PDB file of C-alpha atoms in Angstrom:
ATOM      1  CA  UNK A   1      -5.653  53.011 -42.640  1.00 55.00           C
ATOM      2  CA  UNK A   2      -5.982  52.423 -38.921  1.00 56.00           C
ATOM      3  CA  UNK A   3      -3.572  49.950 -37.338  1.00 57.00           C
ATOM      4  CA  UNK A   4      -5.331  47.227 -35.411  1.00 58.00           C
ATOM      5  CA  UNK A   5      -4.007  46.764 -31.867  1.00 59.00           C
ATOM      6  CA  UNK A   6      -4.170  43.524 -29.921  1.00 56.00           C
ATOM      7  CA  UNK A   7      -4.741  43.490 -26.180  1.00 47.00           C
ATOM      8  CA  UNK A   8      -1.716  41.939 -24.442  1.00 47.00           C
ATOM      9  CA  UNK A   9      -1.124  40.664 -20.946  1.00 40.00           C
ATOM     10  CA  UNK A  10       0.985  42.940 -18.772  1.00 40.00           C
ATOM     11  CA  UNK A  11       4.510  41.641 -18.355  1.00 45.00           C
ATOM     12  CA  UNK A  12       4.340  42.049 -14.581  1.00 46.00           C
ATOM     13  CA  UNK A  13       0.774  40.799 -14.133  1.00 42.00           C
ATOM     14  CA  UNK A  14       1.863  38.074 -11.722  1.00 55.00           C
ATOM     15  CA  UNK A  15       4.829  39.919 -10.206  1.00 77.00           C
ATOM     16  CA  UNK A  16       4.798  40.153  -6.413  1.00 94.00           C
ATOM     17  CA  UNK A  17       7.378  40.834  -3.713  1.00 95.00           C
ATOM     18  CA  UNK A  18       8.612  37.685  -1.982  1.00 95.00           C
ATOM     19  CA  UNK A  19       7.727  38.925   1.517  1.00 96.00           C
ATOM     20  CA  UNK A  20       4.219  39.846   0.398  1.00 96.00           C
ATOM     21  CA  UNK A  21       3.775  36.394  -1.103  1.00 96.00           C
ATOM     22  CA  UNK A  22       4.987  34.792   2.119  1.00 97.00           C
ATOM     23  CA  UNK A  23       2.572  36.814   4.265  1.00 96.00           C
ATOM     24  CA  UNK A  24      -0.284  35.770   1.945  1.00 96.00           C
ATOM     25  CA  UNK A  25       0.859  32.172   2.393  1.00 96.00           C
ATOM     26  CA  UNK A  26       0.833  32.514   6.202  1.00 96.00           C
ATOM     27  CA  UNK A  27      -2.623  34.136   6.121  1.00 96.00           C
ATOM     28  CA  UNK A  28      -4.000  31.218   4.114  1.00 95.00           C
ATOM     29  CA  UNK A  29      -2.428  28.651   6.436  1.00 93.00           C
ATOM     30  CA  UNK A  30      -3.871  30.425   9.485  1.00 92.00           C
ATOM     31  CA  UNK A  31      -7.311  30.266   7.895  1.00 92.00           C
ATOM     32  CA  UNK A  32      -6.805  26.538   7.312  1.00 90.00           C
ATOM     33  CA  UNK A  33      -6.198  26.023  11.035  1.00 84.00           C
ATOM     34  CA  UNK A  34      -2.493  25.215  10.908  1.00 84.00           C
ATOM     35  CA  UNK A  35      -1.041  25.172  14.431  1.00 80.00           C
ATOM     36  CA  UNK A  36       0.849  28.155  15.840  1.00 83.00           C
ATOM     37  CA  UNK A  37       3.931  25.958  16.270  1.00 81.00           C
ATOM     38  CA  UNK A  38       3.931  25.032  12.578  1.00 87.00           C
ATOM     39  CA  UNK A  39       3.425  28.653  11.529  1.00 91.00           C
ATOM     40  CA  UNK A  40       6.353  29.639  13.740  1.00 91.00           C
ATOM     41  CA  UNK A  41       8.517  26.985  12.053  1.00 91.00           C
ATOM     42  CA  UNK A  42       7.537  28.338   8.620  1.00 95.00           C
ATOM     43  CA  UNK A  43       8.629  31.827   9.621  1.00 96.00           C
ATOM     44  CA  UNK A  44      11.910  30.740  11.185  1.00 95.00           C
ATOM     45  CA  UNK A  45      12.921  28.586   8.208  1.00 95.00           C
ATOM     46  CA  UNK A  46      11.866  31.277   5.717  1.00 96.00           C
ATOM     47  CA  UNK A  47      13.872  33.946   7.591  1.00 96.00           C
ATOM     48  CA  UNK A  48      16.898  31.634   7.657  1.00 95.00           C
ATOM     49  CA  UNK A  49      16.634  31.059   3.894  1.00 96.00           C
ATOM     50  CA  UNK A  50      16.227  34.766   3.134  1.00 95.00           C
ATOM     51  CA  UNK A  51      19.043  35.775   5.448  1.00 94.00           C
ATOM     52  CA  UNK A  52      21.528  33.451   3.779  1.00 93.00           C
ATOM     53  CA  UNK A  53      20.551  34.510   0.241  1.00 92.00           C
ATOM     54  CA  UNK A  54      20.319  38.208   1.036  1.00 93.00           C
ATOM     55  CA  UNK A  55      16.625  38.381   0.115  1.00 93.00           C
ATOM     56  CA  UNK A  56      14.934  41.581   1.294  1.00 92.00           C
ATOM     57  CA  UNK A  57      11.630  43.462   1.095  1.00 90.00           C
ATOM     58  CA  UNK A  58      12.730  44.602  -2.371  1.00 92.00           C
ATOM     59  CA  UNK A  59      13.153  41.044  -3.663  1.00 94.00           C
ATOM     60  CA  UNK A  60      10.548  39.857  -6.170  1.00 94.00           C
ATOM     61  CA  UNK A  61       9.238  36.321  -5.730  1.00 94.00           C
ATOM     62  CA  UNK A  62      10.260  35.467  -9.295  1.00 93.00           C
ATOM     63  CA  UNK A  63      13.912  36.047  -8.347  1.00 94.00           C
ATOM     64  CA  UNK A  64      14.012  32.901  -6.205  1.00 95.00           C
ATOM     65  CA  UNK A  65      15.947  30.151  -7.971  1.00 94.00           C
ATOM     66  CA  UNK A  66      16.890  26.506  -7.598  1.00 94.00           C
ATOM     67  CA  UNK A  67      20.558  27.517  -7.373  1.00 94.00           C
ATOM     68  CA  UNK A  68      19.848  29.466  -4.183  1.00 95.00           C
ATOM     69  CA  UNK A  69      18.454  26.317  -2.611  1.00 95.00           C
ATOM     70  CA  UNK A  70      21.541  24.267  -3.535  1.00 94.00           C
ATOM     71  CA  UNK A  71      23.929  26.913  -2.211  1.00 94.00           C
ATOM     72  CA  UNK A  72      21.973  27.132   1.021  1.00 96.00           C
ATOM     73  CA  UNK A  73      22.102  23.342   1.467  1.00 95.00           C
ATOM     74  CA  UNK A  74      25.855  23.214   0.809  1.00 94.00           C
ATOM     75  CA  UNK A  75      26.514  25.998   3.315  1.00 94.00           C
ATOM     76  CA  UNK A  76      24.469  24.258   6.005  1.00 93.00           C
ATOM     77  CA  UNK A  77      26.408  21.042   5.395  1.00 92.00           C
ATOM     78  CA  UNK A  78      29.726  22.887   5.640  1.00 93.00           C
ATOM     79  CA  UNK A  79      28.592  24.470   8.898  1.00 92.00           C
ATOM     80  CA  UNK A  80      27.884  21.054  10.361  1.00 90.00           C
ATOM     81  CA  UNK A  81      24.100  21.332  10.452  1.00 91.00           C
ATOM     82  CA  UNK A  82      22.579  17.886  10.987  1.00 88.00           C
ATOM     83  CA  UNK A  83      20.822  16.215   8.051  1.00 89.00           C
ATOM     84  CA  UNK A  84      17.559  16.092  10.009  1.00 84.00           C
ATOM     85  CA  UNK A  85      17.763  19.842  10.681  1.00 89.00           C
ATOM     86  CA  UNK A  86      18.566  20.642   7.042  1.00 93.00           C
ATOM     87  CA  UNK A  87      15.548  18.648   5.900  1.00 91.00           C
ATOM     88  CA  UNK A  88      13.404  20.377   8.514  1.00 91.00           C
ATOM     89  CA  UNK A  89      14.284  23.776   7.036  1.00 95.00           C
ATOM     90  CA  UNK A  90      13.857  22.493   3.492  1.00 95.00           C
ATOM     91  CA  UNK A  91      10.405  21.058   4.177  1.00 94.00           C
ATOM     92  CA  UNK A  92       9.197  24.360   5.592  1.00 95.00           C
ATOM     93  CA  UNK A  93      10.608  26.474   2.757  1.00 96.00           C
ATOM     94  CA  UNK A  94       9.484  23.956   0.137  1.00 96.00           C
ATOM     95  CA  UNK A  95       5.887  24.166   1.376  1.00 95.00           C
ATOM     96  CA  UNK A  96       5.910  27.918   0.777  1.00 96.00           C
ATOM     97  CA  UNK A  97       7.753  27.758  -2.561  1.00 96.00           C
ATOM     98  CA  UNK A  98       5.437  25.090  -3.987  1.00 95.00           C
ATOM     99  CA  UNK A  99       2.464  27.199  -2.884  1.00 96.00           C
ATOM    100  CA  UNK A 100       3.965  30.188  -4.721  1.00 95.00           C
ATOM    101  CA  UNK A 101       4.632  28.112  -7.851  1.00 94.00           C
ATOM    102  CA  UNK A 102       1.145  26.617  -8.075  1.00 93.00           C
ATOM    103  CA  UNK A 103      -1.674  27.910 -10.267  1.00 90.00           C
ATOM    104  CA  UNK A 104      -3.249  30.390 -10.335  1.00 90.00           C
ATOM    105  CA  UNK A 105      -0.460  32.238  -8.502  1.00 92.00           C
ATOM    106  CA  UNK A 106       2.662  31.196 -10.407  1.00 92.00           C
ATOM    107  CA  UNK A 107       4.676  33.824  -8.555  1.00 94.00           C
ATOM    108  CA  UNK A 108       7.819  31.761  -9.133  1.00 93.00           C
ATOM    109  CA  UNK A 109       8.519  30.590 -12.658  1.00 86.00           C
ATOM    110  CA  UNK A 110       9.861  28.340 -13.932  1.00 88.00           C
ATOM    111  CA  UNK A 111       8.898  25.912 -11.202  1.00 91.00           C
ATOM    112  CA  UNK A 112      11.553  23.648  -9.748  1.00 93.00           C
ATOM    113  CA  UNK A 113      11.815  20.744  -7.308  1.00 93.00           C
ATOM    114  CA  UNK A 114      13.191  21.042  -3.779  1.00 94.00           C
ATOM    115  CA  UNK A 115      14.643  17.651  -2.845  1.00 93.00           C
ATOM    116  CA  UNK A 116      15.436  16.474   0.647  1.00 91.00           C
ATOM    117  CA  UNK A 117      19.037  15.735   1.601  1.00 91.00           C
ATOM    118  CA  UNK A 118      19.969  12.081   1.931  1.00 86.00           C
ATOM    119  CA  UNK A 119      22.210  11.054   4.775  1.00 72.00           C
ATOM    120  CA  UNK A 120      22.756   8.637   7.610  1.00 60.00           C
ATOM    121  CA  UNK A 121      19.532   8.222   9.526  1.00 53.00           C
ATOM    122  CA  UNK A 122      19.981   9.358  13.098  1.00 57.00           C
ATOM    123  CA  UNK A 123      19.134   6.999  15.920  1.00 58.00           C
ATOM    124  CA  UNK A 124      16.202   8.184  17.974  1.00 62.00           C
ATOM    125  CA  UNK A 125      17.469   8.893  21.482  1.00 81.00           C
ATOM    126  CA  UNK A 126      15.434   7.194  24.170  1.00 87.00           C
ATOM    127  CA  UNK A 127      15.832   6.772  27.906  1.00 92.00           C
ATOM    128  CA  UNK A 128      17.606   3.620  29.200  1.00 92.00           C
ATOM    129  CA  UNK A 129      15.342   1.332  31.196  1.00 91.00           C
ATOM    130  CA  UNK A 130      17.206   2.100  34.434  1.00 94.00           C
ATOM    131  CA  UNK A 131      16.579   5.823  33.938  1.00 95.00           C
ATOM    132  CA  UNK A 132      12.907   5.236  33.199  1.00 94.00           C
ATOM    133  CA  UNK A 133      12.589   3.401  36.523  1.00 94.00           C
ATOM    134  CA  UNK A 134      14.083   6.434  38.266  1.00 96.00           C
ATOM    135  CA  UNK A 135      11.682   8.779  36.493  1.00 96.00           C
ATOM    136  CA  UNK A 136       8.531   6.813  37.371  1.00 95.00           C
ATOM    137  CA  UNK A 137       9.432   6.403  41.048  1.00 95.00           C
ATOM    138  CA  UNK A 138       6.627   8.058  43.007  1.00 96.00           C
ATOM    139  CA  UNK A 139       7.508  11.366  44.712  1.00 96.00           C
ATOM    140  CA  UNK A 140       7.523  11.844  48.462  1.00 95.00           C
ATOM    141  CA  UNK A 141       4.402  13.236  50.100  1.00 91.00           C
ATOM    142  CA  UNK A 142       6.085  16.562  50.882  1.00 95.00           C
ATOM    143  CA  UNK A 143       7.478  17.074  47.343  1.00 96.00           C
ATOM    144  CA  UNK A 144       6.384  20.155  45.411  1.00 96.00           C
ATOM    145  CA  UNK A 145       3.481  20.435  42.994  1.00 97.00           C
ATOM    146  CA  UNK A 146       5.944  20.733  40.072  1.00 96.00           C
ATOM    147  CA  UNK A 147       7.563  17.432  41.045  1.00 97.00           C
ATOM    148  CA  UNK A 148       4.238  15.613  41.340  1.00 97.00           C
ATOM    149  CA  UNK A 149       2.987  17.148  38.106  1.00 98.00           C
ATOM    150  CA  UNK A 150       6.125  16.119  36.197  1.00 97.00           C
ATOM    151  CA  UNK A 151       5.936  12.625  37.653  1.00 97.00           C
ATOM    152  CA  UNK A 152       2.327  12.345  36.484  1.00 97.00           C
ATOM    153  CA  UNK A 153       3.296  13.630  33.030  1.00 97.00           C
ATOM    154  CA  UNK A 154       6.099  11.058  32.766  1.00 96.00           C
ATOM    155  CA  UNK A 155       3.574   8.311  33.487  1.00 95.00           C
ATOM    156  CA  UNK A 156       1.168   9.916  31.028  1.00 95.00           C
ATOM    157  CA  UNK A 157       3.663   9.935  28.146  1.00 94.00           C
ATOM    158  CA  UNK A 158       4.820   6.381  28.825  1.00 92.00           C
ATOM    159  CA  UNK A 159       1.170   5.324  28.818  1.00 89.00           C
ATOM    160  CA  UNK A 160      -0.072   7.343  25.839  1.00 90.00           C
ATOM    161  CA  UNK A 161       2.889   8.499  23.737  1.00 89.00           C
ATOM    162  CA  UNK A 162       1.410  12.033  23.641  1.00 91.00           C
ATOM    163  CA  UNK A 163       3.440  15.032  22.511  1.00 89.00           C
ATOM    164  CA  UNK A 164       4.221  17.854  24.954  1.00 92.00           C
ATOM    165  CA  UNK A 165       1.924  20.248  23.069  1.00 89.00           C
ATOM    166  CA  UNK A 166      -0.965  17.798  23.426  1.00 91.00           C
ATOM    167  CA  UNK A 167      -0.328  17.265  27.138  1.00 94.00           C
ATOM    168  CA  UNK A 168      -0.411  21.000  27.856  1.00 94.00           C
ATOM    169  CA  UNK A 169      -3.933  21.149  26.404  1.00 93.00           C
ATOM    170  CA  UNK A 170      -5.475  18.221  28.309  1.00 95.00           C
ATOM    171  CA  UNK A 171      -8.388  19.199  30.545  1.00 96.00           C
ATOM    172  CA  UNK A 172      -9.533  17.395  33.677  1.00 96.00           C
ATOM    173  CA  UNK A 173     -12.769  16.374  31.959  1.00 96.00           C
ATOM    174  CA  UNK A 174     -10.890  14.782  29.042  1.00 96.00           C
ATOM    175  CA  UNK A 175      -9.996  11.799  31.232  1.00 96.00           C
ATOM    176  CA  UNK A 176     -12.775   9.253  31.653  1.00 96.00           C
ATOM    177  CA  UNK A 177     -11.718   6.717  34.257  1.00 96.00           C
ATOM    178  CA  UNK A 178     -14.981   4.788  34.006  1.00 96.00           C
ATOM    179  CA  UNK A 179     -14.709   4.225  30.249  1.00 95.00           C
ATOM    180  CA  UNK A 180     -10.912   3.962  30.438  1.00 94.00           C
ATOM    181  CA  UNK A 181     -10.381   6.488  27.672  1.00 94.00           C
ATOM    182  CA  UNK A 182      -8.902   9.923  27.019  1.00 93.00           C
ATOM    183  CA  UNK A 183     -10.369  12.492  24.625  1.00 92.00           C
ATOM    184  CA  UNK A 184      -7.680  14.659  23.014  1.00 89.00           C
ATOM    185  CA  UNK A 185      -9.272  17.753  21.516  1.00 80.00           C
ATOM    186  CA  UNK A 186      -6.083  19.710  20.793  1.00 66.00           C
ATOM    187  CA  UNK A 187      -3.584  17.724  18.704  1.00 60.00           C
ATOM    188  CA  UNK A 188      -0.893  18.515  16.135  1.00 58.00           C
ATOM    189  CA  UNK A 189      -2.953  17.244  13.192  1.00 56.00           C
ATOM    190  CA  UNK A 190      -6.066  19.136  14.393  1.00 60.00           C
ATOM    191  CA  UNK A 191      -8.088  15.927  14.718  1.00 69.00           C
ATOM    192  CA  UNK A 192      -9.916  14.849  17.856  1.00 80.00           C
ATOM    193  CA  UNK A 193      -8.472  11.571  19.154  1.00 84.00           C
ATOM    194  CA  UNK A 194      -9.932   9.088  21.567  1.00 89.00           C
ATOM    195  CA  UNK A 195      -7.236   6.855  23.018  1.00 88.00           C
ATOM    196  CA  UNK A 196      -7.330   4.131  25.681  1.00 89.00           C
ATOM    197  CA  UNK A 197      -6.353   4.800  29.281  1.00 92.00           C
ATOM    198  CA  UNK A 198      -4.256   1.968  30.672  1.00 91.00           C
ATOM    199  CA  UNK A 199      -4.624   0.735  34.253  1.00 94.00           C
ATOM    200  CA  UNK A 200      -1.125   1.839  35.283  1.00 94.00           C
ATOM    201  CA  UNK A 201      -1.580   5.291  33.762  1.00 94.00           C
ATOM    202  CA  UNK A 202      -4.975   5.703  35.425  1.00 95.00           C
ATOM    203  CA  UNK A 203      -3.515   4.749  38.812  1.00 95.00           C
ATOM    204  CA  UNK A 204      -0.766   7.378  38.555  1.00 95.00           C
ATOM    205  CA  UNK A 205      -3.136  10.125  37.390  1.00 96.00           C
ATOM    206  CA  UNK A 206      -5.643   9.334  40.138  1.00 97.00           C
ATOM    207  CA  UNK A 207      -2.875   9.616  42.745  1.00 97.00           C
ATOM    208  CA  UNK A 208      -1.746  12.966  41.317  1.00 97.00           C
ATOM    209  CA  UNK A 209      -5.319  14.297  41.146  1.00 97.00           C
ATOM    210  CA  UNK A 210      -6.126  13.130  44.683  1.00 96.00           C
ATOM    211  CA  UNK A 211      -3.289  15.286  46.049  1.00 96.00           C
ATOM    212  CA  UNK A 212      -3.170  18.275  43.706  1.00 96.00           C
ATOM    213  CA  UNK A 213      -6.281  18.417  41.479  1.00 96.00           C
ATOM    214  CA  UNK A 214      -9.022  17.270  43.848  1.00 94.00           C
ATOM    215  CA  UNK A 215     -12.246  19.126  43.105  1.00 94.00           C
ATOM    216  CA  UNK A 216     -10.805  20.765  39.986  1.00 95.00           C
ATOM    217  CA  UNK A 217     -13.438  21.730  37.419  1.00 96.00           C
ATOM    218  CA  UNK A 218     -13.652  19.597  34.298  1.00 95.00           C
ATOM    219  CA  UNK A 219     -12.817  22.532  32.035  1.00 95.00           C
ATOM    220  CA  UNK A 220      -9.551  23.332  33.872  1.00 96.00           C
ATOM    221  CA  UNK A 221      -6.161  22.039  32.777  1.00 97.00           C
ATOM    222  CA  UNK A 222      -5.047  18.691  34.146  1.00 97.00           C
ATOM    223  CA  UNK A 223      -1.389  19.783  34.212  1.00 97.00           C
ATOM    224  CA  UNK A 224      -1.452  23.570  34.819  1.00 97.00           C
ATOM    225  CA  UNK A 225       1.312  25.852  36.017  1.00 96.00           C
ATOM    226  CA  UNK A 226       1.471  26.888  39.659  1.00 94.00           C
ATOM    227  CA  UNK A 227      -0.965  29.731  38.966  1.00 93.00           C
ATOM    228  CA  UNK A 228      -3.640  27.382  37.557  1.00 93.00           C
ATOM    229  CA  UNK A 229      -2.957  28.702  34.039  1.00 95.00           C
ATOM    230  CA  UNK A 230      -2.071  26.656  30.960  1.00 95.00           C
ATOM    231  CA  UNK A 231       1.414  25.187  31.118  1.00 95.00           C
ATOM    232  CA  UNK A 232       3.566  26.120  28.119  1.00 94.00           C
ATOM    233  CA  UNK A 233       5.669  23.536  26.303  1.00 92.00           C
ATOM    234  CA  UNK A 234       8.776  25.560  27.103  1.00 92.00           C
ATOM    235  CA  UNK A 235       7.960  25.574  30.821  1.00 95.00           C
ATOM    236  CA  UNK A 236       7.286  21.834  30.642  1.00 96.00           C
ATOM    237  CA  UNK A 237      10.700  21.200  29.068  1.00 94.00           C
ATOM    238  CA  UNK A 238      12.457  23.213  31.778  1.00 96.00           C
ATOM    239  CA  UNK A 239      10.478  21.510  34.532  1.00 96.00           C
ATOM    240  CA  UNK A 240      11.283  18.079  33.119  1.00 97.00           C
ATOM    241  CA  UNK A 241      14.999  18.892  32.825  1.00 96.00           C
ATOM    242  CA  UNK A 242      15.059  19.948  36.485  1.00 97.00           C
ATOM    243  CA  UNK A 243      13.149  16.789  37.437  1.00 97.00           C
ATOM    244  CA  UNK A 244      15.655  14.578  35.586  1.00 97.00           C
ATOM    245  CA  UNK A 245      18.682  16.190  37.211  1.00 96.00           C
ATOM    246  CA  UNK A 246      17.125  15.810  40.657  1.00 96.00           C
ATOM    247  CA  UNK A 247      16.795  12.080  40.015  1.00 96.00           C
ATOM    248  CA  UNK A 248      20.281  11.612  38.589  1.00 96.00           C
ATOM    249  CA  UNK A 249      19.144  11.162  34.996  1.00 96.00           C
ATOM    250  CA  UNK A 250      21.534  12.719  32.486  1.00 94.00           C
ATOM    251  CA  UNK A 251      19.213  12.883  29.469  1.00 93.00           C
ATOM    252  CA  UNK A 252      16.624  15.660  29.701  1.00 94.00           C
ATOM    253  CA  UNK A 253      14.793  15.538  26.344  1.00 92.00           C
ATOM    254  CA  UNK A 254      11.156  14.885  27.250  1.00 94.00           C
ATOM    255  CA  UNK A 255      10.378  13.848  23.657  1.00 90.00           C
ATOM    256  CA  UNK A 256      12.590  10.806  24.254  1.00 92.00           C
ATOM    257  CA  UNK A 257       9.847   9.292  26.418  1.00 93.00           C
ATOM    258  CA  UNK A 258       7.569   9.289  23.382  1.00 88.00           C
ATOM    259  CA  UNK A 259      10.158   7.164  21.595  1.00 87.00           C
ATOM    260  CA  UNK A 260      10.295   4.798  24.591  1.00 89.00           C
ATOM    261  CA  UNK A 261       6.533   4.405  24.259  1.00 87.00           C
ATOM    262  CA  UNK A 262       6.742   3.741  20.510  1.00 84.00           C
ATOM    263  CA  UNK A 263       9.503   1.166  20.858  1.00 84.00           C
ATOM    264  CA  UNK A 264       7.622  -0.724  23.570  1.00 84.00           C
ATOM    265  CA  UNK A 265       4.513  -0.818  21.394  1.00 83.00           C
ATOM    266  CA  UNK A 266       6.474  -2.141  18.416  1.00 80.00           C
ATOM    267  CA  UNK A 267       8.212  -4.790  20.534  1.00 79.00           C
ATOM    268  CA  UNK A 268       4.856  -5.866  21.944  1.00 79.00           C
ATOM    269  CA  UNK A 269       3.561  -6.285  18.380  1.00 77.00           C
ATOM    270  CA  UNK A 270       1.000  -3.488  18.386  1.00 78.00           C
ATOM    271  CA  UNK A 271      -0.770  -3.167  15.041  1.00 74.00           C
ATOM    272  CA  UNK A 272       0.882  -0.289  13.064  1.00 72.00           C
ATOM    273  CA  UNK A 273      -2.516   1.303  12.456  1.00 71.00           C
ATOM    274  CA  UNK A 274      -3.243   1.332  16.186  1.00 77.00           C
ATOM    275  CA  UNK A 275       0.229   2.739  16.864  1.00 75.00           C
ATOM    276  CA  UNK A 276      -0.396   5.441  14.258  1.00 77.00           C
ATOM    277  CA  UNK A 277      -3.576   6.454  16.079  1.00 75.00           C
ATOM    278  CA  UNK A 278      -1.855   6.470  19.479  1.00 80.00           C
ATOM    279  CA  UNK A 279       1.046   8.593  18.233  1.00 77.00           C
ATOM    280  CA  UNK A 280      -1.227  10.928  16.298  1.00 75.00           C
ATOM    281  CA  UNK A 281       0.656  10.538  13.021  1.00 69.00           C
ATOM    282  CA  UNK A 282      -1.192  11.903   9.988  1.00 63.00           C
ATOM    283  CA  UNK A 283       0.192   9.042   7.873  1.00 66.00           C
ATOM    284  CA  UNK A 284       1.826   5.666   8.358  1.00 65.00           C
ATOM    285  CA  UNK A 285       5.177   6.963   7.043  1.00 68.00           C
ATOM    286  CA  UNK A 286       6.512   8.042  10.447  1.00 66.00           C
ATOM    287  CA  UNK A 287       4.982   5.031  12.170  1.00 68.00           C
ATOM    288  CA  UNK A 288       6.817   2.752   9.739  1.00 70.00           C
ATOM    289  CA  UNK A 289      10.045   4.494  10.727  1.00 68.00           C
ATOM    290  CA  UNK A 290       9.669   3.186  14.256  1.00 64.00           C
ATOM    291  CA  UNK A 291       8.860  -0.308  13.010  1.00 65.00           C
ATOM    292  CA  UNK A 292      11.964  -0.228  10.793  1.00 63.00           C
ATOM    293  CA  UNK A 293      14.227   1.048  13.571  1.00 61.00           C
ATOM    294  CA  UNK A 294      13.166  -1.658  15.991  1.00 62.00           C
ATOM    295  CA  UNK A 295      12.929  -4.464  13.434  1.00 55.00           C
ATOM    296  CA  UNK A 296      15.960  -6.212  14.890  1.00 53.00           C
ATOM    297  CA  UNK A 297      14.291  -6.317  18.289  1.00 51.00           C
ATOM    298  CA  UNK A 298      11.266  -7.994  16.719  1.00 46.00           C
ATOM    299  CA  UNK A 299      13.402 -10.952  15.636  1.00 50.00           C
ATOM    300  CA  UNK A 300      13.880 -12.048  19.226  1.00 52.00           C
ATOM    301  CA  UNK A 301      11.545 -14.933  19.954  1.00 52.00           C
ATOM    302  CA  UNK A 302       9.949 -14.651  16.527  1.00 48.00           C
ATOM    303  CA  UNK A 303       9.507 -18.430  16.278  1.00 55.00           C
ATOM    304  CA  UNK A 304       7.123 -18.193  19.225  1.00 56.00           C
ATOM    305  CA  UNK A 305       4.547 -16.164  17.293  1.00 45.00           C
ATOM    306  CA  UNK A 306       5.318 -16.744  13.624  1.00 50.00           C
ATOM    307  CA  UNK A 307       2.147 -18.325  12.123  1.00 55.00           C
ATOM    308  CA  UNK A 308       4.146 -20.915  10.179  1.00 55.00           C
ATOM    309  CA  UNK A 309       6.303 -21.932  13.142  1.00 55.00           C
ATOM    310  CA  UNK A 310       3.404 -22.174  15.568  1.00 52.00           C
ATOM    311  CA  UNK A 311       1.394 -24.192  13.025  1.00 48.00           C
ATOM    312  CA  UNK A 312       4.232 -26.680  12.522  1.00 49.00           C
ATOM    313  CA  UNK A 313       4.856 -26.956  16.272  1.00 60.00           C
ATOM    314  CA  UNK A 314       1.190 -27.733  16.788  1.00 56.00           C
ATOM    315  CA  UNK A 315       1.252 -30.294  13.991  1.00 49.00           C
ATOM    316  CA  UNK A 316       4.368 -32.017  15.348  1.00 55.00           C
ATOM    317  CA  UNK A 317       2.699 -32.448  18.724  1.00 55.00           C
ATOM    318  CA  UNK A 318      -0.294 -34.205  17.185  1.00 50.00           C
ATOM    319  CA  UNK A 319       1.518 -36.198  14.475  1.00 49.00           C
ATOM    320  CA  UNK A 320       1.227 -39.913  15.213  1.00 49.00           C
ATOM    321  CA  UNK A 321       2.099 -41.580  11.893  1.00 46.00           C
ATOM    322  CA  UNK A 322       5.781 -42.408  11.616  1.00 50.00           C
ATOM    323  CA  UNK A 323       7.723 -41.672   8.443  1.00 49.00           C
ATOM    324  CA  UNK A 324       8.915 -44.751   6.587  1.00 48.00           C
ATOM    325  CA  UNK A 325      12.416 -45.118   5.259  1.00 54.00           C
ATOM    326  CA  UNK A 326      12.925 -44.475   1.528  1.00 44.00           C
TER     327      UNK A 326
END
């Protein structure tokens, strides 16, 4: 009598090397249009995770465990890595691991959660008002192109809140002085943004263009390097640091100007949705962080614009009937 055999799934049907899975992940993200900067972060965080856990080309994806994540976190804490940096690494690695766990791949099983580390929220470092005044002081006529360009960029960030990566991609034709608007075609979230151009920002950019970008074609970069090529974010950071030191400003983190912009908008009661659009946040979560941080500042003079207080003040001015004694 013949023995009936049942077709069975191969035990290693979904087995794949971790590095191969990661490269497939990167390929998919590239196809989805994820920025080069984000892809670079994925690679750096993944390499850091693998290096600590001794994961190599011979490591199968299914060998990754929750325990490895916990040990990695504890080691980073012991080494004094900031909470924000730990969570940065975790977010990058988590994105890849969740991708590997999801159907139909299921390269990592059983699936597990990668939780962020809780800790004291770090204060966003901004520039003091006195330093901002030094940074926006107009250069001398005989100052270099780099000085004028950095001065214009300082005014640009304080007027738009743009990231360095966005600024490096702005073209001359993206600025419409007549309509008082800026078209941002290259942003972190890959969405075209149209933001307003303030009077003060327009004045500074016009002055810069009159001296250094007069007659420049609309498809050329507004803030190029000295060779008329695209300025890199790294070169911009170095140029800004040099600019700050020349003006006696100790802080040299250009991203701090973006925080100055956000704080000013919050203090001037800008609608959170408008602020989200200006800052280019993909969600309101980060925008709410700014509102929360500067909540104490909002209390100052609150009675002057609180609907209830202003209503009662108006009523008291028009009230004519006197209250009788009980």
